[in-house]
Short mmCIF file of C-alpha atoms in Angstrom, two decimals:
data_model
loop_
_atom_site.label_atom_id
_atom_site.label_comp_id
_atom_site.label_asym_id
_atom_site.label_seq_id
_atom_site.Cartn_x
_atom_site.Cartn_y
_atom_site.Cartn_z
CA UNK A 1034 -10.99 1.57 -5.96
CA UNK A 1035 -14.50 2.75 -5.99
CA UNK A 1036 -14.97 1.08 -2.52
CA UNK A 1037 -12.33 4.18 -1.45
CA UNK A 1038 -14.09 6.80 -2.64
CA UNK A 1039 -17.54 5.91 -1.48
CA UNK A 1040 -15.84 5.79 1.85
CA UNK A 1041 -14.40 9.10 0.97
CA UNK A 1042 -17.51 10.68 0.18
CA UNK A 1043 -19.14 9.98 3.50
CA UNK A 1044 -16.20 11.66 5.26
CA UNK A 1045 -16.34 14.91 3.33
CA UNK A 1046 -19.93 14.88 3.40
CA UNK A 1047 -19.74 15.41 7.14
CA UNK A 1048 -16.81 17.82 7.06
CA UNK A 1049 -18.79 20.18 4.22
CA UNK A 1050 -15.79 19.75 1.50
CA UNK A 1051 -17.85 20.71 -1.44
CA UNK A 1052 -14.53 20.20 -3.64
CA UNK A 1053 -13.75 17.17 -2.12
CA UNK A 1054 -17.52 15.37 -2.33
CA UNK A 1055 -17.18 16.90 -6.57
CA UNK A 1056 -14.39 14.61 -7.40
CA UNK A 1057 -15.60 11.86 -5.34
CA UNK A 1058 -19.29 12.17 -7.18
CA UNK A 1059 -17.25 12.35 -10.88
CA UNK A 1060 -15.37 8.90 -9.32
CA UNK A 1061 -18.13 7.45 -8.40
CA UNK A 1062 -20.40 7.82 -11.29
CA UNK A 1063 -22.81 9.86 -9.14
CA UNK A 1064 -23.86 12.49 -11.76
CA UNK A 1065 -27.21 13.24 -9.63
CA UNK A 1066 -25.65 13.84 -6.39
CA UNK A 1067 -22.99 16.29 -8.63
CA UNK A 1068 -25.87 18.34 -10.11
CA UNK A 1069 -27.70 18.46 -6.91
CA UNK A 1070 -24.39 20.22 -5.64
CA UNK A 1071 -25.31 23.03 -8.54
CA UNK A 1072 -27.71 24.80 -5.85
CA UNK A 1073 -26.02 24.35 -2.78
CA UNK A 1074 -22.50 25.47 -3.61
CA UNK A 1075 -21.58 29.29 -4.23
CA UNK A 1076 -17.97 28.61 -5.40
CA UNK A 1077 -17.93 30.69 -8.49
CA UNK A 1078 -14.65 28.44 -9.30
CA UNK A 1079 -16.04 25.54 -8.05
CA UNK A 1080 -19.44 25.66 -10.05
CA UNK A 1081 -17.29 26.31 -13.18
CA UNK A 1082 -15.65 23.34 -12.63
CA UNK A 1083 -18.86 21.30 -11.82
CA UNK A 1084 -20.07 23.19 -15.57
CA UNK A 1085 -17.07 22.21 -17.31
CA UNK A 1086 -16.94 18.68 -16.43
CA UNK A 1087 -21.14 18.22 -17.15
CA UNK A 1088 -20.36 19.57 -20.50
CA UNK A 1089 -17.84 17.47 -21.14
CA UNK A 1090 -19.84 14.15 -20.91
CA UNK A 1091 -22.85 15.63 -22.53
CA UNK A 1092 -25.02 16.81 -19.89
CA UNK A 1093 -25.46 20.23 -21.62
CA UNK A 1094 -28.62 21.60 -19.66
CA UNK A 1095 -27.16 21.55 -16.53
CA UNK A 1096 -23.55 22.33 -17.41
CA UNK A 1097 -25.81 25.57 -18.13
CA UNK A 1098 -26.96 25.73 -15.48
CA UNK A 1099 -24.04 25.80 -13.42
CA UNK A 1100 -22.05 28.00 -15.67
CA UNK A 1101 -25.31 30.60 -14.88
CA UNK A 1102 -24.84 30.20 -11.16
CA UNK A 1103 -21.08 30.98 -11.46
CA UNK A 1104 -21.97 33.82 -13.20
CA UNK A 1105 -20.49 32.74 -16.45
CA UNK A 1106 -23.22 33.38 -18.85
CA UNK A 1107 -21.05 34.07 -22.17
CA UNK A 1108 -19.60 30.40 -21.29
CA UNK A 1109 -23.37 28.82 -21.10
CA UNK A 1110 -24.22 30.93 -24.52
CA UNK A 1111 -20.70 29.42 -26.21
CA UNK A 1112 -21.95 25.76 -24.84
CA UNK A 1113 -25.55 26.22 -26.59
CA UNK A 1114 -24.43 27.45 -29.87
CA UNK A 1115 -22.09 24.42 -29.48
CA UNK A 1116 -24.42 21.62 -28.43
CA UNK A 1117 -27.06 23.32 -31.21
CA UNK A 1118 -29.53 25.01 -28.07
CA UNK A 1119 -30.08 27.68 -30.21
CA UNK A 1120 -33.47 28.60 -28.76
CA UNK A 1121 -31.47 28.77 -25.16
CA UNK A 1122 -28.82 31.06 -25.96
CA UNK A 1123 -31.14 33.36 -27.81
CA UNK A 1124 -33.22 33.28 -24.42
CA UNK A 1125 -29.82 33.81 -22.44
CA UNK A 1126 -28.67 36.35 -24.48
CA UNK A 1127 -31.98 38.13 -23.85
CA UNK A 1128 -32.52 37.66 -20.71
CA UNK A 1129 -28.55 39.21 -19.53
CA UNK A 1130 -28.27 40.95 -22.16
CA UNK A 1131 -25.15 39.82 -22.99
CA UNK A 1132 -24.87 39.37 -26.72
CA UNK A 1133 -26.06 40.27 -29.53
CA UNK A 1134 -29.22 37.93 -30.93
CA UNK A 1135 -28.90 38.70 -34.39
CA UNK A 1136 -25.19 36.96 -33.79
CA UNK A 1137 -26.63 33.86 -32.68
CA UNK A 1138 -29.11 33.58 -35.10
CA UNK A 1139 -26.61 34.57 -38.33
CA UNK A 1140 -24.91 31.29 -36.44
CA UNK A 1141 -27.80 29.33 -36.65
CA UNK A 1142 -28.37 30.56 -40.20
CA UNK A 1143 -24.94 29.22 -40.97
CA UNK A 1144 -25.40 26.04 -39.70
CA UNK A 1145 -28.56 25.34 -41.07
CA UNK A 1146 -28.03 26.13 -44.02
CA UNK A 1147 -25.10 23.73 -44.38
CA UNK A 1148 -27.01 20.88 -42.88
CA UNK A 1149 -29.93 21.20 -45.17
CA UNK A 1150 -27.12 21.39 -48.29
CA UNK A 1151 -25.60 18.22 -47.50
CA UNK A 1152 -29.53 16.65 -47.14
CA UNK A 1153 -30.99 18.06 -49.92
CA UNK A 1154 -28.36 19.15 -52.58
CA UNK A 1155 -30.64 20.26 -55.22
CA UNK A 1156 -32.49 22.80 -53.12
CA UNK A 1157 -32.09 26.44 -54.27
CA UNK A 1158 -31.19 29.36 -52.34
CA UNK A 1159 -34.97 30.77 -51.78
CA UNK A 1160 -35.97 27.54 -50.72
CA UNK A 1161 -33.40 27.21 -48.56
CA UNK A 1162 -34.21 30.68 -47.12
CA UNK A 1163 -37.82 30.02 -47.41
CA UNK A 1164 -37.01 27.09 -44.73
CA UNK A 1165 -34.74 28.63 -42.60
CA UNK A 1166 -37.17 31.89 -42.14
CA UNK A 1167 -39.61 28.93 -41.19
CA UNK A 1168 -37.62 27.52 -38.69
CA UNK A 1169 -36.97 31.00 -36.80
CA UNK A 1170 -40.47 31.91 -36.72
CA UNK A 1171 -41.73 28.39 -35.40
CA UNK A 1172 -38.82 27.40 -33.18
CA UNK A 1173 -36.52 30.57 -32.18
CA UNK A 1174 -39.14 33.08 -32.06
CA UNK A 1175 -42.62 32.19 -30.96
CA UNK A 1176 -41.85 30.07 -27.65
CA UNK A 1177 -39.12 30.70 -25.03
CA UNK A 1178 -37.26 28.38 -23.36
CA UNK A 1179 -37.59 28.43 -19.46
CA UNK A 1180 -34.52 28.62 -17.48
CA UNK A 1181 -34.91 28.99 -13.82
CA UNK A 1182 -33.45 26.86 -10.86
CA UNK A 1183 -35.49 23.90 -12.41
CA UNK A 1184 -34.19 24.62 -15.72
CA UNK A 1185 -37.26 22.72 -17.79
CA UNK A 1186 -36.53 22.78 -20.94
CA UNK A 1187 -38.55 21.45 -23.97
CA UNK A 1188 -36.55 20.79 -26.96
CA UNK A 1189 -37.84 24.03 -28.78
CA UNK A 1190 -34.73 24.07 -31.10
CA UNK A 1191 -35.29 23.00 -35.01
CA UNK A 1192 -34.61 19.46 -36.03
CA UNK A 1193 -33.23 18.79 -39.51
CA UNK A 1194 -36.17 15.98 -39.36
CA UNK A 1195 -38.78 19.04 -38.67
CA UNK A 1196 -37.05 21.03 -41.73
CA UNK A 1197 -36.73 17.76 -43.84
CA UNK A 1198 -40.36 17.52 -43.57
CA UNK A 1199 -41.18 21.38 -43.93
CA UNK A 1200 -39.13 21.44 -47.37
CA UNK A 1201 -40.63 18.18 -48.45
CA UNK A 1202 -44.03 19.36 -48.06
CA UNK A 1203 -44.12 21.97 -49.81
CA UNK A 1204 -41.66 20.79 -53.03
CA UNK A 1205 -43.62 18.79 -56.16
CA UNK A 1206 -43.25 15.46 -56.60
CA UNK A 1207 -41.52 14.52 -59.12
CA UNK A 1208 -42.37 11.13 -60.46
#
């Protein structure tokens, strides 16, 4: 039981078994010991692993940051455009230079689009493009995301609340 592996995890703790002390921190429930592991282990594999696994139970920012420390930076620009960090992969993409922007943000177009079509079905297409152009030059453009060891990140990306509101101010009432 879960008696077991807290036993476990002091014995591998002494011994150094960084792949040992993951599984017992995913066992255990003890997510902040697991991302604390993020800058003290230099398994490539291993910090993949740790990404994977952080992704998979939502835990996007640092499942970034362990897919940079493994060196898989494509992988933490696939999880952003996933998880909707568009503002972070642009910034990733930048900062390695490892894809193309305008890619990411014809992605974000795409998506954007479609959510504000199911929201508001009546709006046309310049409004629509009137409100995406919005959200790029207010969210994607004028602030960049920090990613560093620390990796603070305020929540820079567009909201379909923020565009709701954008598009609602600026359309007539009709009454």
């Amino acid at each position: 039981g879960r008696y077991e592996w807290h036993k476990a995890m002091g014995q591998y703790q002494k011994v150094t078994s960084p792949e040992r002390l993951v599984l017992c921190y995913i066992y255990t429930g003890n997510y902040n010991a697991l991302i604390n592991l993020i800058d003290t282990v230099d398994n490539e594999s291993l910090l993949s692993d740790i990404a994977h696994y952080l992704e998979s139970i939502g835990m996007i920012r640092d499942a970034v940051r362990a897919f940079i420390r493994a060196n898989k930076i494509v992988q933490a620009v696939k999880v952003c455009e996933q998880m909707s960090e568009w503002k972070t992969a642009i910034d990733l993409a930048r900062k390695y230079q490892i894809a193309d922007v305008n890619t990411i943000l014809d992605k974000y177009v795409e998506v954007t689009k479609d959510l504000l079509r199911l929201s508001f079905p009546g709006l046309t297409n310049r409004e629509l493009d009137m409100a995406i152009k919005w959200s790029i030059d207010k969210r994607l453009v004028d602030t960049p995301a920090v990613i560093d060891n620390n990796y603070k990140h305020e929540q820079t990306n567009t909201t379909l609340l923020q565009l709701s509101d954008w598009i609602l101010s600026r359309r007539p009432i009709i009454t």
